[in-house]
mmCIF file of C-alpha atoms and ligand atoms in Angstrom:
data_model
loop_
_atom_site.group_PDB
_atom_site.id
_atom_site.type_symbol
_atom_site.label_atom_id
_atom_site.label_comp_id
_atom_site.label_asym_id
_atom_site.label_seq_id
_atom_site.Cartn_x
_atom_site.Cartn_y
_atom_site.Cartn_z
ATOM 1 C CA MET A 883 44.490 123.062 91.256
ATOM 2 C CA ALA A 884 44.790 121.552 87.580
ATOM 3 C CA ALA A 885 48.155 119.462 87.309
ATOM 4 C CA THR A 886 49.282 119.504 84.244
ATOM 5 C CA SER A 887 52.159 116.879 83.180
ATOM 6 C CA PRO A 888 55.495 118.546 81.680
ATOM 7 C CA ASP A 889 55.056 118.912 77.842
ATOM 8 C CA LEU A 890 58.812 116.745 77.143
ATOM 9 C CA SER A 891 57.893 116.180 73.331
ATOM 10 C CA THR A 892 60.724 117.579 70.918
ATOM 11 C CA ALA A 893 59.255 120.792 70.676
ATOM 12 C CA SER A 894 59.683 121.655 74.529
ATOM 13 C CA ARG A 895 63.318 122.406 76.687
ATOM 14 C CA GLY A 896 62.720 118.914 77.676
ATOM 15 C CA ILE A 897 63.597 118.434 82.163
ATOM 16 C CA TYR A 898 65.848 119.513 84.546
ATOM 17 C CA LEU A 899 67.594 116.863 86.256
ATOM 18 C CA ARG A 900 69.318 117.086 89.969
ATOM 19 C CA LEU A 901 72.460 115.137 89.677
ATOM 20 C CA SER A 902 72.924 114.459 93.652
ATOM 21 C CA LEU A 903 77.374 113.454 93.751
ATOM 22 C CA THR A 904 77.065 112.644 97.300
ATOM 23 C CA SER A 905 75.042 112.180 100.796
ATOM 24 C CA ALA A 906 78.548 112.586 102.709
ATOM 25 C CA CYS A 907 78.215 116.720 104.096
ATOM 26 C CA ASP A 908 81.227 119.209 105.648
ATOM 27 C CA LEU A 909 79.426 121.457 107.637
ATOM 28 C CA GLN A 910 76.529 119.743 109.780
ATOM 29 C CA CYS A 911 73.348 121.991 109.437
ATOM 30 C CA ALA A 912 70.402 121.474 111.555
ATOM 31 C CA TYR A 913 67.727 121.124 109.609
ATOM 32 C CA CYS A 914 69.539 118.920 107.176
ATOM 33 C CA ARG A 915 72.639 115.968 108.565
ATOM 34 C CA PRO A 916 72.683 117.656 111.775
ATOM 35 C CA ALA A 917 75.326 115.798 114.920
ATOM 36 C CA SER A 918 73.203 112.481 115.375
ATOM 37 C CA LEU A 919 73.828 111.743 111.010
ATOM 38 C CA ARG A 920 78.081 111.294 111.682
ATOM 39 C CA GLY A 921 79.517 109.239 108.944
ATOM 40 C CA HIS A 922 75.724 108.079 107.886
ATOM 41 C CA ARG A 923 75.728 107.671 104.005
ATOM 42 C CA GLU A 924 73.410 105.963 102.679
ATOM 43 C CA PRO A 925 73.487 102.635 101.067
ATOM 44 C CA PRO A 926 75.401 100.961 99.184
ATOM 45 C CA GLN A 927 78.675 100.766 99.228
ATOM 46 C CA ARG A 928 79.315 101.088 95.568
ATOM 47 C CA PRO A 929 78.291 104.665 95.233
ATOM 48 C CA PRO A 930 78.371 105.665 90.955
ATOM 49 C CA THR A 931 81.427 106.367 89.919
ATOM 50 C CA ASN A 932 82.133 109.497 87.416
ATOM 51 C CA ASP A 933 81.914 106.774 84.738
ATOM 52 C CA GLU A 934 78.157 105.687 85.663
ATOM 53 C CA LEU A 935 76.785 108.731 86.356
ATOM 54 C CA LEU A 936 78.507 109.686 82.790
ATOM 55 C CA ALA A 937 76.347 107.244 81.475
ATOM 56 C CA LEU A 938 73.186 107.453 83.565
ATOM 57 C CA VAL A 939 71.976 110.654 82.529
ATOM 58 C CA SER A 940 73.738 109.930 78.597
ATOM 59 C CA SER A 941 71.250 108.057 78.048
ATOM 60 C CA ILE A 942 68.206 109.539 79.458
ATOM 61 C CA ALA A 943 68.976 111.946 77.489
ATOM 62 C CA ALA A 944 68.748 109.855 74.766
ATOM 63 C CA THR A 945 64.527 109.564 76.601
ATOM 64 C CA VAL A 946 63.921 112.997 76.411
ATOM 65 C CA PRO A 947 66.623 116.086 76.270
ATOM 66 C CA VAL A 948 67.660 116.929 79.505
ATOM 67 C CA HIS A 949 67.592 121.806 78.947
ATOM 68 C CA LYS A 950 69.791 121.570 82.139
ATOM 69 C CA VAL A 951 71.869 119.985 85.631
ATOM 70 C CA ARG A 952 72.640 120.366 88.882
ATOM 71 C CA LEU A 953 75.191 118.782 90.918
ATOM 72 C CA THR A 954 74.155 118.577 94.219
ATOM 73 C CA GLY A 955 74.235 116.359 97.357
ATOM 74 C CA GLY A 956 75.302 116.520 99.934
ATOM 75 C CA GLU A 957 78.220 118.254 99.386
ATOM 76 C CA PRO A 958 78.887 118.357 95.670
ATOM 77 C CA LEU A 959 82.561 119.567 96.455
ATOM 78 C CA LEU A 960 83.655 116.980 98.483
ATOM 79 C CA ARG A 961 83.134 114.003 96.311
ATOM 80 C CA ARG A 962 86.490 112.883 94.084
ATOM 81 C CA GLY A 963 87.187 114.292 90.478
ATOM 82 C CA VAL A 964 83.545 116.351 90.556
ATOM 83 C CA VAL A 965 85.874 118.525 87.862
ATOM 84 C CA ASP A 966 86.437 115.545 85.625
ATOM 85 C CA LEU A 967 83.152 115.034 86.282
ATOM 86 C CA VAL A 968 81.772 118.292 84.988
ATOM 87 C CA ALA A 969 83.897 118.183 82.466
ATOM 88 C CA GLY A 970 82.573 114.924 81.335
ATOM 89 C CA LEU A 971 78.587 116.568 80.976
ATOM 90 C CA ARG A 972 80.088 119.533 79.301
ATOM 91 C CA ARG A 973 80.997 116.850 76.563
ATOM 92 C CA LEU A 974 77.207 114.182 77.162
ATOM 93 C CA LEU A 975 75.198 117.270 76.779
ATOM 94 C CA PRO A 976 77.257 120.582 75.205
ATOM 95 C CA GLU A 977 73.894 122.898 74.473
ATOM 96 C CA ALA A 978 72.336 122.126 78.731
ATOM 97 C CA THR A 979 72.983 124.902 80.967
ATOM 98 C CA LEU A 980 75.407 123.673 83.942
ATOM 99 C CA ALA A 981 74.531 124.514 87.870
ATOM 100 C CA MET A 982 75.749 123.330 91.273
ATOM 101 C CA THR A 983 74.521 124.315 94.632
ATOM 102 C CA THR A 984 76.792 123.680 97.063
ATOM 103 C CA ASN A 985 77.536 125.209 101.221
ATOM 104 C CA GLY A 986 80.812 126.783 99.945
ATOM 105 C CA GLN A 987 83.085 125.286 101.751
ATOM 106 C CA ARG A 988 86.047 124.641 99.436
ATOM 107 C CA LEU A 989 84.544 126.947 96.355
ATOM 108 C CA ALA A 990 87.626 128.880 97.056
ATOM 109 C CA GLU A 991 90.088 126.818 95.194
ATOM 110 C CA LEU A 992 87.023 125.363 92.866
ATOM 111 C CA ALA A 993 85.544 128.614 91.558
ATOM 112 C CA VAL A 994 88.089 128.709 88.716
ATOM 113 C CA PRO A 995 88.917 124.870 87.523
ATOM 114 C CA LEU A 996 84.394 124.347 87.456
ATOM 115 C CA ARG A 997 84.354 127.149 85.207
ATOM 116 C CA ASP A 998 86.578 126.572 83.144
ATOM 117 C CA ALA A 999 85.341 122.974 82.926
ATOM 118 C CA GLY A 1000 81.623 123.931 82.136
ATOM 119 C CA LEU A 1001 80.043 124.853 84.986
ATOM 120 C CA ALA A 1002 77.947 127.798 84.113
ATOM 121 C CA ARG A 1003 76.530 128.496 87.300
ATOM 122 C CA VAL A 1004 76.608 128.779 91.053
ATOM 123 C CA ASN A 1005 74.384 128.568 94.073
ATOM 124 C CA VAL A 1006 75.366 129.210 96.555
ATOM 125 C CA SER A 1007 73.704 127.911 100.328
ATOM 126 C CA LEU A 1008 74.695 130.734 103.377
ATOM 127 C CA ASP A 1009 71.979 130.997 106.334
ATOM 128 C CA ALA A 1010 73.160 133.231 107.913
ATOM 129 C CA LEU A 1011 75.468 136.580 108.577
ATOM 130 C CA ASP A 1012 77.136 136.511 111.870
ATOM 131 C CA GLU A 1013 79.736 133.795 113.439
ATOM 132 C CA GLU A 1014 77.467 132.494 116.834
ATOM 133 C CA ARG A 1015 74.164 132.088 114.558
ATOM 134 C CA PHE A 1016 76.518 130.561 111.694
ATOM 135 C CA ALA A 1017 78.490 128.475 113.940
ATOM 136 C CA ARG A 1018 74.659 127.411 116.333
ATOM 137 C CA LEU A 1019 72.586 126.419 112.597
ATOM 138 C CA SER A 1020 76.438 124.464 110.973
ATOM 139 C CA PRO A 1021 78.609 123.735 113.402
ATOM 140 C CA THR A 1022 81.138 122.467 111.351
ATOM 141 C CA GLY A 1023 82.257 124.967 109.568
ATOM 142 C CA ARG A 1024 83.340 127.835 108.427
ATOM 143 C CA LEU A 1025 81.780 131.232 108.197
ATOM 144 C CA GLY A 1026 84.267 132.634 105.879
ATOM 145 C CA ALA A 1027 85.022 129.632 104.253
ATOM 146 C CA THR A 1028 81.603 130.487 102.965
ATOM 147 C CA LEU A 1029 82.374 133.749 101.994
ATOM 148 C CA GLU A 1030 85.792 133.048 100.266
ATOM 149 C CA GLY A 1031 83.921 130.489 98.126
ATOM 150 C CA ILE A 1032 81.076 132.785 97.499
ATOM 151 C CA ASP A 1033 84.034 136.361 96.481
ATOM 152 C CA ALA A 1034 85.828 133.700 94.044
ATOM 153 C CA ALA A 1035 82.272 131.992 92.109
ATOM 154 C CA VAL A 1036 81.881 136.222 91.202
ATOM 155 C CA ARG A 1037 85.732 136.928 91.008
ATOM 156 C CA ALA A 1038 85.125 133.810 88.436
ATOM 157 C CA GLY A 1039 82.805 135.487 86.022
ATOM 158 C CA PHE A 1040 80.313 132.414 86.648
ATOM 159 C CA ASP A 1041 77.178 132.929 83.959
ATOM 160 C CA GLN A 1042 75.303 133.900 87.581
ATOM 161 C CA VAL A 1043 75.877 133.230 90.962
ATOM 162 C CA LYS A 1044 72.318 132.775 93.702
ATOM 163 C CA ILE A 1045 72.551 132.947 97.533
ATOM 164 C CA ASN A 1046 70.142 130.292 98.842
ATOM 165 C CA THR A 1047 69.220 131.133 101.806
ATOM 166 C CA VAL A 1048 66.934 128.209 104.162
ATOM 167 C CA LEU A 1049 63.973 131.030 105.756
ATOM 168 C CA LEU A 1050 64.888 130.135 109.944
ATOM 169 C CA ARG A 1051 61.637 132.400 112.174
ATOM 170 C CA THR A 1052 64.731 132.106 115.128
ATOM 171 C CA VAL A 1053 67.780 132.087 112.886
ATOM 172 C CA ASN A 1054 66.894 134.492 110.455
ATOM 173 C CA GLY A 1055 63.893 135.304 110.342
ATOM 174 C CA ASP A 1056 65.075 138.415 111.627
ATOM 175 C CA ARG A 1057 68.434 139.437 109.538
ATOM 176 C CA LEU A 1058 66.597 139.140 105.984
ATOM 177 C CA GLY A 1059 67.495 143.023 104.892
ATOM 178 C CA GLU A 1060 71.216 142.672 105.943
ATOM 179 C CA LEU A 1061 70.994 139.207 103.948
ATOM 180 C CA VAL A 1062 70.199 141.220 100.804
ATOM 181 C CA ARG A 1063 71.614 143.081 101.313
ATOM 182 C CA PHE A 1064 74.506 140.847 101.976
ATOM 183 C CA ALA A 1065 73.598 139.207 98.419
ATOM 184 C CA ALA A 1066 73.087 142.915 97.091
ATOM 185 C CA ALA A 1067 76.690 143.936 97.721
ATOM 186 C CA HIS A 1068 78.557 140.613 95.046
ATOM 187 C CA GLY A 1069 75.971 141.354 92.532
ATOM 188 C CA ALA A 1070 73.780 138.472 93.599
ATOM 189 C CA GLU A 1071 70.438 136.970 93.317
ATOM 190 C CA ILE A 1072 69.376 136.050 96.452
ATOM 191 C CA ARG A 1073 66.758 133.725 96.808
ATOM 192 C CA PHE A 1074 64.549 132.839 100.197
ATOM 193 C CA ILE A 1075 63.425 128.718 100.061
ATOM 194 C CA GLU A 1076 60.252 127.881 103.080
ATOM 195 C CA LEU A 1077 61.740 125.405 105.362
ATOM 196 C CA MET A 1078 60.012 121.244 104.384
ATOM 197 C CA PRO A 1079 59.174 119.280 107.048
ATOM 198 C CA ILE A 1080 61.477 117.077 105.727
ATOM 199 C CA GLY A 1081 64.361 114.944 106.925
ATOM 200 C CA ALA A 1082 66.159 116.730 110.419
ATOM 201 C CA GLY A 1083 63.517 118.875 109.514
ATOM 202 C CA ALA A 1084 60.708 117.961 110.204
ATOM 203 C CA PRO A 1085 61.510 118.341 113.895
ATOM 204 C CA LEU A 1086 62.781 121.758 113.815
ATOM 205 C CA TYR A 1087 59.710 123.028 111.051
ATOM 206 C CA ALA A 1088 56.650 124.034 113.774
ATOM 207 C CA ASP A 1089 59.301 126.109 115.242
ATOM 208 C CA GLU A 1090 61.745 127.417 112.722
ATOM 209 C CA TYR A 1091 59.805 127.678 109.453
ATOM 210 C CA LEU A 1092 58.941 131.512 107.687
ATOM 211 C CA SER A 1093 56.651 131.670 104.910
ATOM 212 C CA SER A 1094 57.439 132.915 102.343
ATOM 213 C CA HIS A 1095 54.549 135.530 102.587
ATOM 214 C CA GLU A 1096 55.560 136.763 106.164
ATOM 215 C CA ALA A 1097 59.631 137.002 104.239
ATOM 216 C CA LEU A 1098 58.431 139.720 101.353
ATOM 217 C CA ALA A 1099 56.263 140.853 104.867
ATOM 218 C CA ARG A 1100 58.972 141.246 106.507
ATOM 219 C CA LEU A 1101 61.697 142.366 103.877
ATOM 220 C CA LYS A 1102 59.373 145.870 102.311
ATOM 221 C CA THR A 1103 59.771 146.741 106.392
ATOM 222 C CA VAL A 1104 63.804 147.084 106.525
ATOM 223 C CA ALA A 1105 64.338 147.713 101.897
ATOM 224 C CA ARG A 1106 62.324 149.723 99.398
ATOM 225 C CA HIS A 1107 60.421 147.285 97.207
ATOM 226 C CA LEU A 1108 60.598 148.014 94.153
ATOM 227 C CA GLY A 1109 58.100 145.932 92.995
ATOM 228 C CA PRO A 1110 57.734 142.458 91.909
ATOM 229 C CA LEU A 1111 58.806 140.447 88.659
ATOM 230 C CA GLY A 1112 56.566 136.664 88.168
ATOM 231 C CA PHE A 1113 57.867 133.722 88.105
ATOM 232 C CA SER A 1114 61.624 132.466 86.830
ATOM 233 C CA GLY A 1115 61.657 128.030 87.816
ATOM 234 C CA THR A 1116 60.321 128.365 91.080
ATOM 235 C CA ALA A 1117 61.176 131.952 91.750
ATOM 236 C CA ARG A 1118 57.988 133.948 92.485
ATOM 237 C CA ARG A 1119 60.715 137.072 91.891
ATOM 238 C CA HIS A 1120 60.839 140.510 93.264
ATOM 239 C CA ALA A 1121 63.384 143.374 92.754
ATOM 240 C CA PHE A 1122 64.885 146.527 95.775
ATOM 241 C CA ASP A 1123 66.772 149.022 96.586
ATOM 242 C CA VAL A 1124 69.903 148.195 99.645
ATOM 243 C CA ASP A 1125 71.081 151.367 99.706
ATOM 244 C CA GLY A 1126 71.426 152.783 96.616
ATOM 245 C CA ARG A 1127 72.018 148.889 94.466
ATOM 246 C CA ARG A 1128 69.547 147.023 93.057
ATOM 247 C CA VAL A 1129 68.435 143.326 94.088
ATOM 248 C CA VAL A 1130 66.856 140.429 93.079
ATOM 249 C CA VAL A 1131 64.608 138.290 95.985
ATOM 250 C CA GLY A 1132 62.827 134.946 94.757
ATOM 251 C CA PHE A 1133 60.805 133.724 97.554
ATOM 252 C CA ILE A 1134 60.452 129.627 96.633
ATOM 253 C CA SER A 1135 57.699 127.866 98.664
ATOM 254 C CA PRO A 1136 57.441 124.298 98.054
ATOM 255 C CA VAL A 1137 55.633 124.634 101.450
ATOM 256 C CA SER A 1138 52.179 127.526 100.741
ATOM 257 C CA HIS A 1139 52.607 127.836 97.477
ATOM 258 C CA PRO A 1140 53.663 124.178 96.041
ATOM 259 C CA PHE A 1141 54.736 123.636 92.639
ATOM 260 C CA CYS A 1142 54.298 120.596 91.096
ATOM 261 C CA ASP A 1143 52.023 121.607 87.653
ATOM 262 C CA GLY A 1144 54.118 121.803 85.201
ATOM 263 C CA CYS A 1145 56.983 120.742 87.076
ATOM 264 C CA ASP A 1146 59.945 119.379 84.472
ATOM 265 C CA ARG A 1147 62.564 118.040 86.758
ATOM 266 C CA LEU A 1148 63.899 114.735 87.602
ATOM 267 C CA ARG A 1149 66.008 113.278 90.351
ATOM 268 C CA ILE A 1150 69.401 111.757 90.550
ATOM 269 C CA ASP A 1151 69.831 110.598 94.250
ATOM 270 C CA ALA A 1152 73.478 109.646 95.847
ATOM 271 C CA ARG A 1153 72.617 105.864 95.007
ATOM 272 C CA GLY A 1154 72.089 105.798 91.829
ATOM 273 C CA ARG A 1155 68.189 105.664 91.815
ATOM 274 C CA LEU A 1156 66.225 108.100 89.658
ATOM 275 C CA VAL A 1157 62.816 110.590 91.354
ATOM 276 C CA GLY A 1158 60.579 111.620 89.980
ATOM 277 C CA CYS A 1159 59.209 114.275 92.967
ATOM 278 C CA LEU A 1160 61.344 115.560 95.316
ATOM 279 C CA ARG A 1161 58.476 113.961 98.348
ATOM 280 C CA ASP A 1162 58.248 111.235 96.913
ATOM 281 C CA ASP A 1163 59.670 108.479 100.178
ATOM 282 C CA ASP A 1164 62.160 106.433 97.425
ATOM 283 C CA GLY A 1165 63.564 105.935 94.090
ATOM 284 C CA ILE A 1166 63.853 103.025 91.370
ATOM 285 C CA ASP A 1167 67.548 102.313 91.160
ATOM 286 C CA LEU A 1168 68.607 102.829 87.848
ATOM 287 C CA LEU A 1169 72.130 102.327 88.571
ATOM 288 C CA ALA A 1170 71.048 98.451 89.543
ATOM 289 C CA GLY A 1171 69.749 98.939 85.922
ATOM 290 C CA LEU A 1172 72.987 100.630 84.626
ATOM 291 C CA ARG A 1173 74.945 97.721 86.517
ATOM 292 C CA ALA A 1174 72.711 94.682 84.559
ATOM 293 C CA GLY A 1175 73.646 96.257 81.786
ATOM 294 C CA ARG A 1176 69.293 97.069 80.905
ATOM 295 C CA SER A 1177 69.394 100.609 78.971
ATOM 296 C CA ALA A 1178 65.428 99.494 77.576
ATOM 297 C CA TRP A 1179 64.458 99.132 80.915
ATOM 298 C CA ILE A 1180 66.186 102.586 81.818
ATOM 299 C CA ALA A 1181 64.574 104.858 80.057
ATOM 300 C CA GLU A 1182 61.109 102.607 80.220
ATOM 301 C CA GLN A 1183 61.376 103.741 83.700
ATOM 302 C CA VAL A 1184 61.899 107.299 82.934
ATOM 303 C CA ARG A 1185 59.208 108.080 80.382
ATOM 304 C CA ASP A 1186 57.338 105.698 82.856
ATOM 305 C CA VAL A 1187 58.464 108.214 86.033
ATOM 306 C CA LEU A 1188 57.867 111.249 83.180
ATOM 307 C CA ALA A 1189 53.892 110.214 82.665
ATOM 308 C CA GLY A 1190 53.384 110.655 86.903
ATOM 309 C CA LYS A 1191 54.405 113.842 86.901
ATOM 310 C CA GLY A 1192 52.349 116.513 88.150
ATOM 311 C CA ARG A 1193 50.514 115.141 90.677
ATOM 312 C CA GLU A 1194 49.896 116.774 93.765
ATOM 313 C CA ALA A 1195 52.370 115.289 96.146
ATOM 314 C CA THR A 1196 49.789 115.253 99.241
ATOM 315 C CA ARG A 1197 52.070 114.357 101.994
ATOM 316 C CA TRP A 1198 55.262 115.577 103.007
ATOM 317 C CA PRO A 1199 57.937 112.445 102.259
ATOM 318 C CA VAL A 1200 60.810 109.898 104.841
ATOM 319 C CA ARG A 1201 63.874 110.936 103.278
ATOM 320 C CA THR A 1202 66.749 112.416 104.199
ATOM 321 C CA MET A 1203 67.327 115.955 102.444
ATOM 322 C CA TYR A 1204 71.767 115.532 102.163
ATOM 323 C CA GLY A 1205 70.413 112.496 100.072
ATOM 324 C CA ILE A 1206 68.276 114.125 97.624
ATOM 325 C CA GLY A 1207 69.457 117.121 97.071
ATOM 326 C CA GLY A 1208 66.935 119.620 97.443
HETATM 327 N N1 LIG B 631 75.292 120.688 100.247
HETATM 328 C C1 LIG B 631 74.791 122.032 99.249
HETATM 329 C C2 LIG B 631 74.158 122.971 100.025
HETATM 330 O O1 LIG B 631 74.948 123.418 101.628
HETATM 331 O O2 LIG B 631 73.656 123.945 99.148
HETATM 332 C C3 LIG B 631 73.274 121.430 98.293
HETATM 333 C C4 LIG B 631 72.784 119.973 99.163
HETATM 334 S S1 LIG B 631 71.466 120.875 99.905
HETATM 335 C C5 LIG B 631 70.175 119.166 100.288
HETATM 336 C C6 LIG B 631 70.504 121.287 99.176
HETATM 337 C C7 LIG B 631 69.893 122.704 99.191
HETATM 338 O O3 LIG B 631 68.843 122.429 100.120
HETATM 339 C C8 LIG B 631 70.815 123.611 100.473
HETATM 340 O O4 LIG B 631 70.189 124.395 99.915
HETATM 341 C C9 LIG B 631 69.723 123.368 102.164
HETATM 342 O O5 LIG B 631 69.663 124.698 102.074
HETATM 343 C C10 LIG B 631 68.560 123.220 101.817
HETATM 344 N N2 LIG B 631 67.683 122.050 102.464
HETATM 345 C C11 LIG B 631 68.282 121.261 103.224
HETATM 346 N N3 LIG B 631 67.222 120.349 104.346
HETATM 347 C C12 LIG B 631 66.029 121.909 103.587
HETATM 348 C C13 LIG B 631 64.792 121.253 104.049
HETATM 349 N N4 LIG B 631 64.883 120.454 104.804
HETATM 350 N N5 LIG B 631 63.997 121.859 103.731
HETATM 351 C C14 LIG B 631 64.046 123.296 102.700
HETATM 352 N N6 LIG B 631 65.445 123.567 102.278
HETATM 353 C C15 LIG B 631 67.323 121.854 102.582
#
């Protein structure tokens, strides 16, 4: 398949920037940051401050328009000053959509302050709906806290609340209908994401990987399929009817259908490094450049990374998902 770089001309809407706010997480999901990695943080010891993150975003936005920023991690809600950071981003990029991906454990208390600070969209990760399976997958978490977080987000009136579910054959492969029913009851879209053999996902991959194709086929046997809706971002969307409620189900297929073509994403990892592709092993230390006052160099790096985008990746990287943020 021919690959093309994203159209970053002034006529286009520019890039989608994903910022990892910390590599720390309060969950120990088996496929991401299991107990064996407890306490592990990625170097350096001095991660970017809020002001430094805002300065990095400002340098990037001075080089290429930014239409969307997503805060991720690790767990973004563990970062001290996260609400102030959202407010700072809102001031810096008044036109951009501000979004967050979170495990929801602290969302019940933070949903309203985040919305008031300017966050527009929230994706909450939820892979299991029963206590036993949730605990097996994420032993330090509380299912109830995530569910309360989702309720709080819906009540807070964000422009969009979505549920993110990683497809895991033995954890939720037989519970897809239940998860879709839950999303429908909350008026939320649900997106099923294929497990990637990255970090702790690699050793689980052989037993747990479930393709979007198979998940869609399974779902059609337990819910009424209303039809495909085409693509939105990286998700192929379908409408279903569950108990008389229409729900949109997205399938994100980085393994079976990589979406390199036209990808407009740039990432800053938890170490302040610029990463052009989730499948890159490493990044460029923009934070060091910022601390050394090298703004022209930063702009050059951003342009170079953008120029290299669109090539289809052929291998999976040696890196952790919680450092880069998915
Ligand atoms: N802590 C937040 C959360 O749980 O949503 C944000 C960070 S987490 C790394 C971002 C997303 O990546 C989550 O939806 C998580 O389920 C997903 N993820 C982590 N490891 C993955 C893997 N190996 N394959 C696919 N998705 C993965």
